[in-house]
PDB file of C-alpha atoms in Angstrom:
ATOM      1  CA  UNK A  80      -6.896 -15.170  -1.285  1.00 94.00           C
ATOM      2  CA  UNK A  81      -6.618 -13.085   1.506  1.00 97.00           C
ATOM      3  CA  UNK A  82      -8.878 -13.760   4.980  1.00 98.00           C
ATOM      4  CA  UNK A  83     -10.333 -10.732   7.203  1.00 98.00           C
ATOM      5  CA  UNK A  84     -11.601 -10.923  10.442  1.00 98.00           C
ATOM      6  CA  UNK A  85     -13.107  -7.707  12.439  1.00 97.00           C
ATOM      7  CA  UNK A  86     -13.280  -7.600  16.313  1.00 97.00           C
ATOM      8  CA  UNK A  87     -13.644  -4.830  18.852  1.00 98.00           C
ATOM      9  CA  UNK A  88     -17.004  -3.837  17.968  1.00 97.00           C
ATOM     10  CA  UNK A  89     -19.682  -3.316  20.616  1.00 97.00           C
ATOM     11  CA  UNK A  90     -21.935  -0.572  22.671  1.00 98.00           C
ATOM     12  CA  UNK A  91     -21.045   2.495  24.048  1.00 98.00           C
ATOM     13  CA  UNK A  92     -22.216   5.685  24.800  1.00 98.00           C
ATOM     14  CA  UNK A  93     -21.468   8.727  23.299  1.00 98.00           C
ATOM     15  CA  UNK A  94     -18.082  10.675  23.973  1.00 98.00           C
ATOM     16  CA  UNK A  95     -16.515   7.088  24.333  1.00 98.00           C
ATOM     17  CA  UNK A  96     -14.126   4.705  22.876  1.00 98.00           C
ATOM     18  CA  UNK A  97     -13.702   1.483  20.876  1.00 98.00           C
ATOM     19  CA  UNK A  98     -10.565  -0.099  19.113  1.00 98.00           C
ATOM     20  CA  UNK A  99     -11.428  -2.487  15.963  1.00 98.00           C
ATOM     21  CA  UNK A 100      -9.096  -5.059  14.714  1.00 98.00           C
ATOM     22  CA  UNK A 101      -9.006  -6.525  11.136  1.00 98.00           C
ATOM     23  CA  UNK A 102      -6.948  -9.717  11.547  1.00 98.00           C
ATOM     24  CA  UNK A 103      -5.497 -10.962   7.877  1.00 98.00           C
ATOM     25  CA  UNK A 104      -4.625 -13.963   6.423  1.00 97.00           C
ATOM     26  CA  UNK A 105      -3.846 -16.490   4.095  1.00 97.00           C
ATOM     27  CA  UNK A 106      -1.736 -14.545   0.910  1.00 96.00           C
ATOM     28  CA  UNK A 107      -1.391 -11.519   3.165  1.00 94.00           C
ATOM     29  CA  UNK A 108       1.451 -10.409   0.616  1.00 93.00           C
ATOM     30  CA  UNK A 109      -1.150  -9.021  -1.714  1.00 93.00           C
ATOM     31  CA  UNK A 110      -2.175  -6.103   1.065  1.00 95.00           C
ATOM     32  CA  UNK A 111      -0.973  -3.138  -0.510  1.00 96.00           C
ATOM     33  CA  UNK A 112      -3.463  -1.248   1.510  1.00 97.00           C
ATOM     34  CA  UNK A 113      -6.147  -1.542   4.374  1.00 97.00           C
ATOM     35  CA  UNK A 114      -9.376   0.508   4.500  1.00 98.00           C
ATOM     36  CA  UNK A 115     -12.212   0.514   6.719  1.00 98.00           C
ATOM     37  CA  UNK A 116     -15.605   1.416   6.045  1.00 98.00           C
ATOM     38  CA  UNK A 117     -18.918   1.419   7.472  1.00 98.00           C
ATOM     39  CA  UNK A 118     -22.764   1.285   7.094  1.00 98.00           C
ATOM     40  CA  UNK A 119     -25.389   2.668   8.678  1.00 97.00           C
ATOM     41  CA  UNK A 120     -29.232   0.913   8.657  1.00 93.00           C
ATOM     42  CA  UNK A 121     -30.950   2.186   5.515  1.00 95.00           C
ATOM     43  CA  UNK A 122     -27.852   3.845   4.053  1.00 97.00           C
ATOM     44  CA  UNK A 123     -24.574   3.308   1.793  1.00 97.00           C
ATOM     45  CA  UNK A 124     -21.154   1.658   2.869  1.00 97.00           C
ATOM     46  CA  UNK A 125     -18.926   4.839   3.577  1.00 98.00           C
ATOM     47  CA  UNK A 126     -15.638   5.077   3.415  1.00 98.00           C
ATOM     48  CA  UNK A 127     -13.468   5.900   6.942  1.00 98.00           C
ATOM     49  CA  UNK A 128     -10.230   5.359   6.852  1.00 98.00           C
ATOM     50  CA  UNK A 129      -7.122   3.870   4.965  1.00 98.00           C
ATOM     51  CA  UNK A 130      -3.371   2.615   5.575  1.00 97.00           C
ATOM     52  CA  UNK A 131      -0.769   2.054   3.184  1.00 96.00           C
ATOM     53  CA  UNK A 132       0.697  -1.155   4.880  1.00 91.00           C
ATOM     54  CA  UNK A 133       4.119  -0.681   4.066  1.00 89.00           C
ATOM     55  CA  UNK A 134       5.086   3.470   4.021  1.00 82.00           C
ATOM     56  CA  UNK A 135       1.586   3.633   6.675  1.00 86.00           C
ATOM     57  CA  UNK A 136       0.415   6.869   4.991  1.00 94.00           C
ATOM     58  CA  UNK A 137      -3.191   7.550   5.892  1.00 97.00           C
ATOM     59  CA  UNK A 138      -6.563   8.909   4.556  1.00 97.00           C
ATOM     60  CA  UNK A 139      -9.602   9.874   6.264  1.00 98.00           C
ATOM     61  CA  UNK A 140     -13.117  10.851   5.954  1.00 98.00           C
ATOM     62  CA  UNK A 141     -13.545  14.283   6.745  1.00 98.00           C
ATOM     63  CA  UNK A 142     -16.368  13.680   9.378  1.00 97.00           C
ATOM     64  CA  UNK A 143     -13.965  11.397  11.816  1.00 98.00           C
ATOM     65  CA  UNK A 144     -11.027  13.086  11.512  1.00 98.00           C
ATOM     66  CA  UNK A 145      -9.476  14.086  14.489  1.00 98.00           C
ATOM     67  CA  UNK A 146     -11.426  11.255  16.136  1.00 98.00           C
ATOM     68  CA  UNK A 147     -10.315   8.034  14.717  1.00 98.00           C
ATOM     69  CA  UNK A 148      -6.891   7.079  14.343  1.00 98.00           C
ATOM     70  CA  UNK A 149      -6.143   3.852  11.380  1.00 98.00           C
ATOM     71  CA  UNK A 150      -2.874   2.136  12.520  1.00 97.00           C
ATOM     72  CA  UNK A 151      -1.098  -1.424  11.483  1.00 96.00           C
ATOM     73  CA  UNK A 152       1.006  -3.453  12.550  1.00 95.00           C
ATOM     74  CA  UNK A 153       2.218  -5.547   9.764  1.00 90.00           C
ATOM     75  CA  UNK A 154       3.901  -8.587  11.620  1.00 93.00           C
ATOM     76  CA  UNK A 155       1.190  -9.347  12.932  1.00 95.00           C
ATOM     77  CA  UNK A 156      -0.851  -8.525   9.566  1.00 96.00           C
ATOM     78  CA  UNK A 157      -3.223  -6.831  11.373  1.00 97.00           C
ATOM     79  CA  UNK A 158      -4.710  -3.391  11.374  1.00 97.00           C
ATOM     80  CA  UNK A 159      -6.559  -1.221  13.674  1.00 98.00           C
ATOM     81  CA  UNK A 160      -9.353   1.669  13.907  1.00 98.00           C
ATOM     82  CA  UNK A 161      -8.838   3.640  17.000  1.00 98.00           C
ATOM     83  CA  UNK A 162     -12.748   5.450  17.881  1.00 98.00           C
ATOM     84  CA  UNK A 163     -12.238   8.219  20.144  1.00 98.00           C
ATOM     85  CA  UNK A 164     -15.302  10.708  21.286  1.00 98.00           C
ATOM     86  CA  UNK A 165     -17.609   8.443  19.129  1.00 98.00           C
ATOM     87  CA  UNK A 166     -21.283  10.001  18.239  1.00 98.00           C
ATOM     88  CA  UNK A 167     -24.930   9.028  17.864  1.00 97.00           C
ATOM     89  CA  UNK A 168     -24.324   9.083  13.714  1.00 97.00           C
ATOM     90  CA  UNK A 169     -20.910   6.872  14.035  1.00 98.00           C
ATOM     91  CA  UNK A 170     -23.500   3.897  14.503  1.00 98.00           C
ATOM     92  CA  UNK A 171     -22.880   1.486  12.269  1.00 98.00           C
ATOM     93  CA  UNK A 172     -21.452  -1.949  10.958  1.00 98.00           C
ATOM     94  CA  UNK A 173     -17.906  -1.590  10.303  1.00 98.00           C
ATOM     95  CA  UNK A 174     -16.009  -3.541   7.484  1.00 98.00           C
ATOM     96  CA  UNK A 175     -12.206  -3.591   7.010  1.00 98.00           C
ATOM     97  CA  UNK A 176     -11.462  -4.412   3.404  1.00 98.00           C
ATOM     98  CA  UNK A 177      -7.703  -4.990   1.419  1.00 98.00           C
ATOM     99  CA  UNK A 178      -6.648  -4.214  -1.739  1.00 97.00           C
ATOM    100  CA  UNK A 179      -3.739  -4.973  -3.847  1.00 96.00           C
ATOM    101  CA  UNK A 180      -2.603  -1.421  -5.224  1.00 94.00           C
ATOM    102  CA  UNK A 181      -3.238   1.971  -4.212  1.00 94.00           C
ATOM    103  CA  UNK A 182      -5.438   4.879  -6.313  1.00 92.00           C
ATOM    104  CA  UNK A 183      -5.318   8.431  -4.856  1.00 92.00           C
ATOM    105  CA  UNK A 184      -8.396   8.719  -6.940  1.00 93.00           C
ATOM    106  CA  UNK A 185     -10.460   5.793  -5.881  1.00 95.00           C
ATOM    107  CA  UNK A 186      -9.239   4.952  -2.268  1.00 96.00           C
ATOM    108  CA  UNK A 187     -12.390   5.571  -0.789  1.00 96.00           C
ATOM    109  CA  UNK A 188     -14.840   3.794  -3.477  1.00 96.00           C
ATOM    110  CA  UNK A 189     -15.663  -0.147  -2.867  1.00 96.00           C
ATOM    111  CA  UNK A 190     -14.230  -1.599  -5.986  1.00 96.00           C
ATOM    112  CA  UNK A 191     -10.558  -0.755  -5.071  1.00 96.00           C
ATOM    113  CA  UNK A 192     -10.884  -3.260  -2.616  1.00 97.00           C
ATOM    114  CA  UNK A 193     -11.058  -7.047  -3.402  1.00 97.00           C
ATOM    115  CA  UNK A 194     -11.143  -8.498   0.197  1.00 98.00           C
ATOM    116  CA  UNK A 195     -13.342  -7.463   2.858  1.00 98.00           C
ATOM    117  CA  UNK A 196     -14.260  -9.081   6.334  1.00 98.00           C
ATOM    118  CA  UNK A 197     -17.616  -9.888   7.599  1.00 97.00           C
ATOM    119  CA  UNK A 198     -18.277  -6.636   9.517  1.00 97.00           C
ATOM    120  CA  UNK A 199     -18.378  -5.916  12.919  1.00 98.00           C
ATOM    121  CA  UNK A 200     -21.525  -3.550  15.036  1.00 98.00           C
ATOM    122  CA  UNK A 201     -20.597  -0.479  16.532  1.00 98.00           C
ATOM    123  CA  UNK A 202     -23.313   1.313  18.735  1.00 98.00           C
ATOM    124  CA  UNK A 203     -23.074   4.658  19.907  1.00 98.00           C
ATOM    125  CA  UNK A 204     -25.852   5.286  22.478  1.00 97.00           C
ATOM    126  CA  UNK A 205     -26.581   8.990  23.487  1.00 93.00           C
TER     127      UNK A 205
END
């Protein structure tokens, strides 16, 4: 099993900046890859961002890229969401997540990933 823990979350208004950590543990050998995704009140879990966590190649969402920046650092199994010039609509939980194998087809749907942290609040005042 692997353990995820989000941090970093928080308020801030808009054209500002939050870093989010996903701390991992337990069988932390099983990461293949880390996303992060998000959920707005009323809406679906979206998918962000994603790291590879050994090579560190990196997808993103078309509507934060540019913006936010996924990083990792692997000896300390944990990985990162840099939020620069955040907006109103970035409001949202955020959950990192960790899966065991990597699909250029289904990176950004849920059921690649097996682990996922408790979620952290990001609010993005105007």
């Amino acid at each position: 099993q692997v353990q995820l823990v989000e941090s970093g979350g928080g308020l801030v208004q808009a054209g500002g900046s939050l870093r989010l950590s996903c701390a991992a543990s337990g069988r932390t050998l099983d990461i293949y890859a880390m996303g992060w995704f998000r959920q707005a009140p009323g809406k679906e879990r979206e998918f962000v961002a994603l790291i590879t966590w050994s090579g560190g190649s990196t997808k993103y969402v078309d509507s934060v890229k540019g913006r936010f920046t996924i990083s990792r650092d692997s000896v300390k199994n944990t990985g990162y969401l840099q939020m620069n010039n955040l907006k109103p609509e970035d409001t949202a939980v955020y959950y990192c997540a960790a899966s065991s194998y990597y699909s250029g087809t289904y990176y950004s749907q849920r059921t690649m990933y097996k682990y996922w942290g408790q979620g952290t609040q990001v609010t993005v005042s105007s």
